[in-house]
Structure formats: C-alpha cells, structure tokens
CSV table of C-alpha atoms in Angstrom, one decimal:
chain,number,residue,atom,x,y,z
A,29,LEU,CA,55.3,100.2,31.5
A,30,VAL,CA,58.8,98.9,30.6
A,31,VAL,CA,58.9,98.1,26.9
A,32,GLY,CA,61.6,95.5,26.4
A,33,GLY,CA,61.6,95.0,30.2
A,34,SER,CA,62.3,91.2,30.2
A,35,GLY,CA,66.0,91.3,29.4
A,36,GLY,CA,69.2,93.4,29.4
A,37,ILE,CA,68.9,97.0,30.6
A,38,GLY,CA,65.1,96.8,30.4
A,39,ALA,CA,65.0,94.0,33.0
A,40,ALA,CA,67.3,96.1,35.3
A,41,PHE,CA,64.8,99.0,34.9
A,42,SER,CA,61.9,96.7,35.8
A,43,ALA,CA,63.6,95.7,39.1
A,44,SER,CA,64.9,99.2,39.9
A,45,LEU,CA,61.5,100.8,39.5
A,46,ALA,CA,59.8,98.0,41.5
A,47,GLY,CA,62.5,98.5,44.1
A,48,ARG,CA,61.4,102.2,44.5
A,49,GLY,CA,57.7,101.3,45.1
A,50,ALA,CA,56.4,101.6,41.5
A,51,GLU,CA,53.8,99.2,40.1
A,52,VAL,CA,55.5,97.7,37.1
A,53,LEU,CA,54.1,96.2,33.9
A,54,ILE,CA,56.8,94.4,32.0
A,55,HIS,CA,56.7,93.9,28.2
A,56,GLY,CA,58.6,90.9,26.8
A,57,GLY,CA,59.1,90.1,23.2
A,58,SER,CA,59.1,86.4,22.7
A,59,SER,CA,60.8,84.5,25.7
A,60,GLN,CA,58.4,83.4,28.4
A,61,GLY,CA,61.3,82.2,30.5
A,62,GLY,CA,63.0,85.7,30.2
A,63,LEU,CA,59.7,87.4,31.1
A,64,ASP,CA,59.2,85.1,34.1
A,65,ALA,CA,62.7,85.7,35.4
A,66,ALA,CA,62.3,89.5,35.1
A,67,ILE,CA,58.9,89.4,36.9
A,68,ALA,CA,60.5,87.3,39.7
A,69,SER,CA,63.4,89.7,40.0
A,70,ALA,CA,61.2,92.8,40.1
A,71,ARG,CA,58.8,91.2,42.7
A,72,ALA,CA,61.8,90.5,44.9
A,73,ALA,CA,62.9,94.1,44.6
A,74,ALA,CA,59.3,95.2,45.4
A,75,ALA,CA,59.2,93.0,48.5
A,76,ALA,CA,62.5,94.4,49.7
A,77,TRP,CA,61.2,98.0,49.2
A,78,ALA,CA,58.0,97.1,51.1
A,79,SER,CA,60.0,95.6,54.0
A,80,ASP,CA,62.1,98.7,54.4
A,81,ALA,CA,59.2,101.1,53.9
A,82,GLY,CA,56.8,99.1,56.1
A,83,GLY,CA,54.2,98.8,53.5
A,84,ARG,CA,52.8,96.4,50.9
A,85,PRO,CA,54.8,95.6,47.8
A,86,ALA,CA,53.5,97.1,44.6
A,87,GLY,CA,52.3,94.8,41.9
A,88,VAL,CA,54.5,93.4,39.1
A,89,SER,CA,53.0,91.8,36.1
A,90,GLY,CA,54.0,91.2,32.4
A,91,PHE,CA,52.9,90.2,29.0
A,92,LEU,CA,54.5,88.9,25.8
A,93,LEU,CA,54.0,90.7,22.5
A,94,ALA,CA,56.3,90.3,19.5
A,95,LEU,CA,56.9,93.7,17.9
A,96,ASP,CA,57.4,94.1,14.2
A,97,ASP,CA,55.3,97.3,14.0
A,98,PRO,CA,54.4,100.1,16.4
A,99,ILE,CA,50.7,99.4,15.8
A,100,ALA,CA,50.7,96.1,17.7
A,101,LEU,CA,51.6,97.7,21.1
A,102,ALA,CA,49.7,101.0,20.4
A,103,GLU,CA,46.5,99.0,20.0
A,104,ARG,CA,47.2,97.1,23.2
A,105,LEU,CA,47.6,100.3,25.3
A,106,PRO,CA,43.9,100.9,26.2
A,107,SER,CA,43.7,97.4,27.8
A,108,LEU,CA,46.7,98.1,30.1
A,109,GLY,CA,45.2,100.8,32.3
A,110,PRO,CA,46.6,104.2,33.2
A,111,ILE,CA,50.4,104.5,32.6
A,112,ASP,CA,52.3,107.2,34.4
A,113,ILE,CA,55.8,106.1,33.4
A,114,LEU,CA,57.1,104.8,30.1
A,115,VAL,CA,60.5,103.3,29.8
A,116,CYS,CA,61.3,102.2,26.3
A,117,SER,CA,64.3,99.9,26.3
A,118,PHE,CA,63.6,98.0,23.1
A,119,GLY,CA,65.0,98.3,19.6
A,120,PRO,CA,66.8,96.2,17.0
A,121,PHE,CA,70.4,96.8,16.2
A,122,VAL,CA,72.1,96.4,12.8
A,123,ARG,CA,75.9,96.8,12.3
A,124,LYS,CA,76.4,97.3,8.6
A,125,PRO,CA,77.9,100.0,6.4
A,126,LEU,CA,75.5,102.1,4.4
A,127,HIS,CA,76.0,100.3,1.1
A,128,ALA,CA,75.0,97.0,2.7
A,129,THR,CA,71.9,98.2,4.6
A,130,SER,CA,68.8,97.1,2.9
A,131,VAL,CA,65.4,98.9,2.5
A,132,GLU,CA,63.8,96.4,4.9
A,133,GLU,CA,66.5,97.1,7.5
A,134,TRP,CA,66.0,100.8,7.2
A,135,ARG,CA,62.2,100.3,7.6
A,136,ARG,CA,62.5,98.1,10.6
A,137,LEU,CA,65.0,100.2,12.4
A,138,ALA,CA,63.1,103.4,11.8
A,139,LEU,CA,59.8,101.8,12.9
A,140,LEU,CA,61.0,100.1,16.1
A,141,ASP,CA,63.8,102.4,17.3
A,142,LEU,CA,62.1,105.7,16.6
A,143,ALA,CA,58.5,105.4,15.5
A,144,LEU,CA,57.5,103.0,18.2
A,145,PRO,CA,58.6,105.2,21.2
A,146,GLY,CA,57.2,108.2,19.3
A,147,ALA,CA,53.8,106.5,18.8
A,148,LEU,CA,53.7,105.4,22.4
A,149,ALA,CA,54.5,108.9,23.6
A,150,SER,CA,51.8,110.4,21.5
A,151,ALA,CA,49.3,107.9,22.9
A,152,LEU,CA,50.3,108.3,26.5
A,153,VAL,CA,51.2,112.0,27.0
A,154,GLY,CA,47.6,113.4,26.7
A,155,PRO,CA,46.3,111.2,29.6
A,156,MET,CA,49.4,111.9,31.6
A,157,ALA,CA,49.0,115.6,31.2
A,158,ASP,CA,45.4,115.4,32.2
A,159,ARG,CA,46.5,113.7,35.4
A,160,GLY,CA,49.2,116.3,35.9
A,161,TRP,CA,52.2,113.9,36.1
A,162,GLY,CA,54.1,111.7,33.7
A,163,ARG,CA,57.6,110.5,32.8
A,164,PHE,CA,59.2,109.1,29.6
A,165,LEU,CA,62.6,107.5,29.4
A,166,PHE,CA,64.0,106.4,26.1
A,167,MET,CA,67.2,104.4,25.6
A,168,GLY,CA,69.5,105.8,22.9
A,169,GLY,CA,72.5,104.3,21.4
A,170,SER,CA,76.2,104.8,22.3
A,171,ARG,CA,77.2,108.4,21.5
A,172,THR,CA,73.8,109.2,19.9
A,173,ASP,CA,73.5,112.4,22.0
A,174,ALA,CA,74.5,114.5,19.0
A,175,VAL,CA,74.6,114.3,15.2
A,176,ARG,CA,77.7,112.2,14.4
A,177,ALA,CA,79.1,110.2,11.5
A,178,TYR,CA,79.0,106.4,11.8
A,179,SER,CA,80.9,103.9,9.6
A,180,SER,CA,79.1,100.7,10.6
A,181,ASN,CA,75.7,101.4,12.1
A,182,ALA,CA,74.4,104.6,10.5
A,183,ALA,CA,70.8,103.5,10.2
A,184,TYR,CA,70.5,102.4,13.8
A,185,ALA,CA,72.3,105.6,15.1
A,186,ALA,CA,70.1,107.8,12.9
A,187,ALA,CA,66.9,106.4,14.5
A,188,LYS,CA,68.3,106.6,18.0
A,189,THR,CA,69.6,110.1,17.5
A,190,GLY,CA,66.0,111.1,16.7
A,191,LEU,CA,64.9,110.2,20.2
A,192,GLY,CA,66.6,113.4,21.4
A,193,VAL,CA,64.1,115.4,19.3
A,194,LEU,CA,61.2,113.4,20.8
A,195,ALA,CA,62.3,113.9,24.4
A,196,LYS,CA,63.1,117.6,24.0
A,197,SER,CA,59.7,118.1,22.3
A,198,LEU,CA,57.8,116.3,25.1
A,199,ALA,CA,59.7,118.3,27.7
A,200,ALA,CA,59.1,121.7,26.1
A,201,GLU,CA,55.5,121.2,25.2
A,202,TYR,CA,54.3,119.6,28.4
A,203,ALA,CA,56.5,120.9,31.1
A,204,SER,CA,53.6,122.9,32.6
A,205,ARG,CA,51.5,119.7,32.8
A,206,GLY,CA,54.0,117.8,35.0
A,207,ILE,CA,55.7,115.8,32.2
A,208,GLY,CA,59.4,114.9,32.1
A,209,ALA,CA,61.3,113.1,29.4
A,210,PHE,CA,64.8,111.9,29.1
A,211,VAL,CA,67.1,109.9,26.8
A,212,LEU,CA,70.0,107.8,28.1
A,213,CYS,CA,72.8,106.8,25.8
A,214,PRO,CA,74.7,104.0,27.5
A,215,GLY,CA,78.1,102.8,26.5
A,216,LEU,CA,79.2,99.2,26.3
A,217,VAL,CA,76.9,97.3,28.7
A,218,ASP,CA,77.4,93.7,29.8
A,219,THR,CA,74.1,91.9,29.1
A,220,GLU,CA,73.1,88.4,28.2
A,221,TYR,CA,72.7,89.4,24.6
A,222,LEU,CA,76.5,89.7,24.1
A,223,SER,CA,78.3,86.8,22.7
A,224,GLY,CA,81.6,85.8,24.2
A,225,GLU,CA,83.5,87.3,21.2
A,226,ALA,CA,81.6,90.6,21.5
A,227,ARG,CA,82.2,90.8,25.2
A,228,THR,CA,85.9,90.4,24.7
A,229,ARG,CA,86.0,92.9,21.8
A,230,TYR,CA,84.0,95.5,23.7
A,231,ALA,CA,86.1,95.1,26.9
A,232,ALA,CA,89.2,95.8,24.9
A,233,VAL,CA,87.9,99.4,24.2
A,234,ALA,CA,85.8,100.0,27.3
A,235,PRO,CA,87.2,102.5,29.8
A,236,GLY,CA,89.3,100.6,32.2
A,237,GLY,CA,88.5,97.4,30.3
A,238,LEU,CA,85.2,97.0,32.1
A,239,LEU,CA,81.8,96.8,30.6
A,240,LEU,CA,79.0,98.6,32.3
A,241,GLU,CA,76.5,96.9,34.5
A,242,PRO,CA,72.8,97.2,33.5
A,243,ARG,CA,71.8,97.9,37.1
A,244,ALA,CA,74.0,101.0,37.2
A,245,ILE,CA,72.2,102.4,34.1
A,246,ALA,CA,68.8,101.6,35.5
A,247,GLU,CA,69.5,103.1,38.9
A,248,PHE,CA,70.6,106.3,37.3
A,249,GLY,CA,67.5,106.4,35.1
A,250,ALA,CA,65.2,105.6,37.9
A,251,GLY,CA,66.5,108.5,39.8
A,252,LEU,CA,65.7,110.8,36.9
A,253,LEU,CA,62.2,109.4,36.7
A,254,ALA,CA,61.6,109.9,40.5
A,255,ALA,CA,62.8,113.5,40.6
A,256,ASP,CA,60.0,115.9,41.1
A,257,PRO,CA,60.2,118.4,39.5
A,258,PRO,CA,62.1,116.8,36.7
A,259,LEU,CA,64.9,119.3,36.5
A,260,ALA,CA,66.8,117.3,33.8
A,261,SER,CA,63.7,117.0,31.5
A,262,GLY,CA,64.7,117.2,27.9
A,263,SER,CA,68.2,116.0,28.6
A,264,VAL,CA,70.1,113.5,26.4
A,265,ILE,CA,72.7,112.0,28.7
A,266,ASN,CA,75.7,109.9,27.9
A,267,LEU,CA,76.3,107.1,30.3
A,268,ASP,CA,79.4,105.6,28.8
A,269,ALA,CA,82.1,106.3,31.5
A,270,GLY,CA,84.1,108.2,29.0
A,271,LEU,CA,84.0,105.8,26.1
A,272,LYS,CA,86.3,106.9,23.2
A,273,PHE,CA,85.8,105.6,19.7
C-alpha cells in the first residue's frame, strides 16, 4: 500500500515497487487523473519486470480517498486485504513562523503527518508480525532526522521528526517478528507540486543547483524495503545530497 502514491515521490514509489515484482495498491487523494497516470506507470514497470523475469506482472490497482483524519483510511484497511509493505508518502506542508501558525494548522499537521502513519502502523504491524514479515517506510521532511530549530515550518517539522520515534519503535519491538521500518528525509525534490517560482528558489540552494529526482528517492527506498534481513531497520536517513541550510 502506497499512501499518497498517485503523485510526486509516492508515484515514483508505486512504479519502483511494481518494477520489483510487488503487487501495488495506490492511494490517491482527490485527482482521478493523477491516480490513473500513476497506475499506468506502475503497470508499465510491472510488465517490464515480468518480461525480464519471465513471469507474470503483479497486479496494480488504486483508490481515491480524501484524507482529513486518520480514521478514514484506518477504517478502510480491512477491505484492502493483507498488506505486507506500507509506504506513507502523504502529508500536508505549511510554511509559517510559529506566531502565524493556527490551532487548526497544528491539528491538521499533527494528525496527517504523524498520527496517520502511526495509526496505520498500529493497525498493520500485528498481522504482519503474525505472518513473519513486514516493512514500513515513512517519508520525513528535509533535515528532520534530528531535533532541530526551524524558523518557518516548525509545526510540520515537529510532526515529521516524530516519525523517527515511530520507525525506531517498530524496529526495536518487532525485529524478531520479521518487521523492518525506515524513515527517509529527502532534500529538495523536483515534483509536479512545485511552482515555477519555488523550483527556481530551491535550485538556487540545492547542491550543484540540481533538484533531486523522485525516482532516485524511490529506488533507494525500494532497496531498503527489499533487503532481507532489514539491516538498516530503525534508520532515519537523509537523502538530500548534502543540502545546507
């Protein structure tokens, strides 16, 4: 299950996992066109894998579900069937100083950037442990691998930093049951969500003036998910090419 798998880094994960032979279920928020495009890309990757492996391509499907609260997706899980891998590449971003961050923004960021992946992990880890294998991958924010100060996005960064506690707790508590968990903290990534102004601004501070490609992030993450045993379980990994703020 790739939550937020219909665009950006999530769509790259959907294709990367399908291209390794995984059966992929893609969650999209609101855009049917985006979901259809992600499914088509993942199916093409699955077909390429099957051609090389001499087998049949794994299934790729998807569904739309707008997320304003973790309960909506948590209640949907029983109808989705067994899930062995969760990639959570979804979460709102707010760039504001603390004095301008509203109560509602705090609530939304905490719910969707931290409580949502946490609730999904709580729901899925028991069945995974019973089957003896499972993987979790959460997308952090830039430089949220440690407790740091932020002048313009503290609420977002606080929630994303908490994902490290979640992954390390999953890794430590369920290592003997075949479970692995990771957090990736990408740098400045070139996705369709960036405006032209933002792309120019980010490129000016990105290492070498180049924004990162979503596929590179996804391929790295897919390798972590495929590793057995998951030697890097519990890791919070910067993937920012040396970004300096």
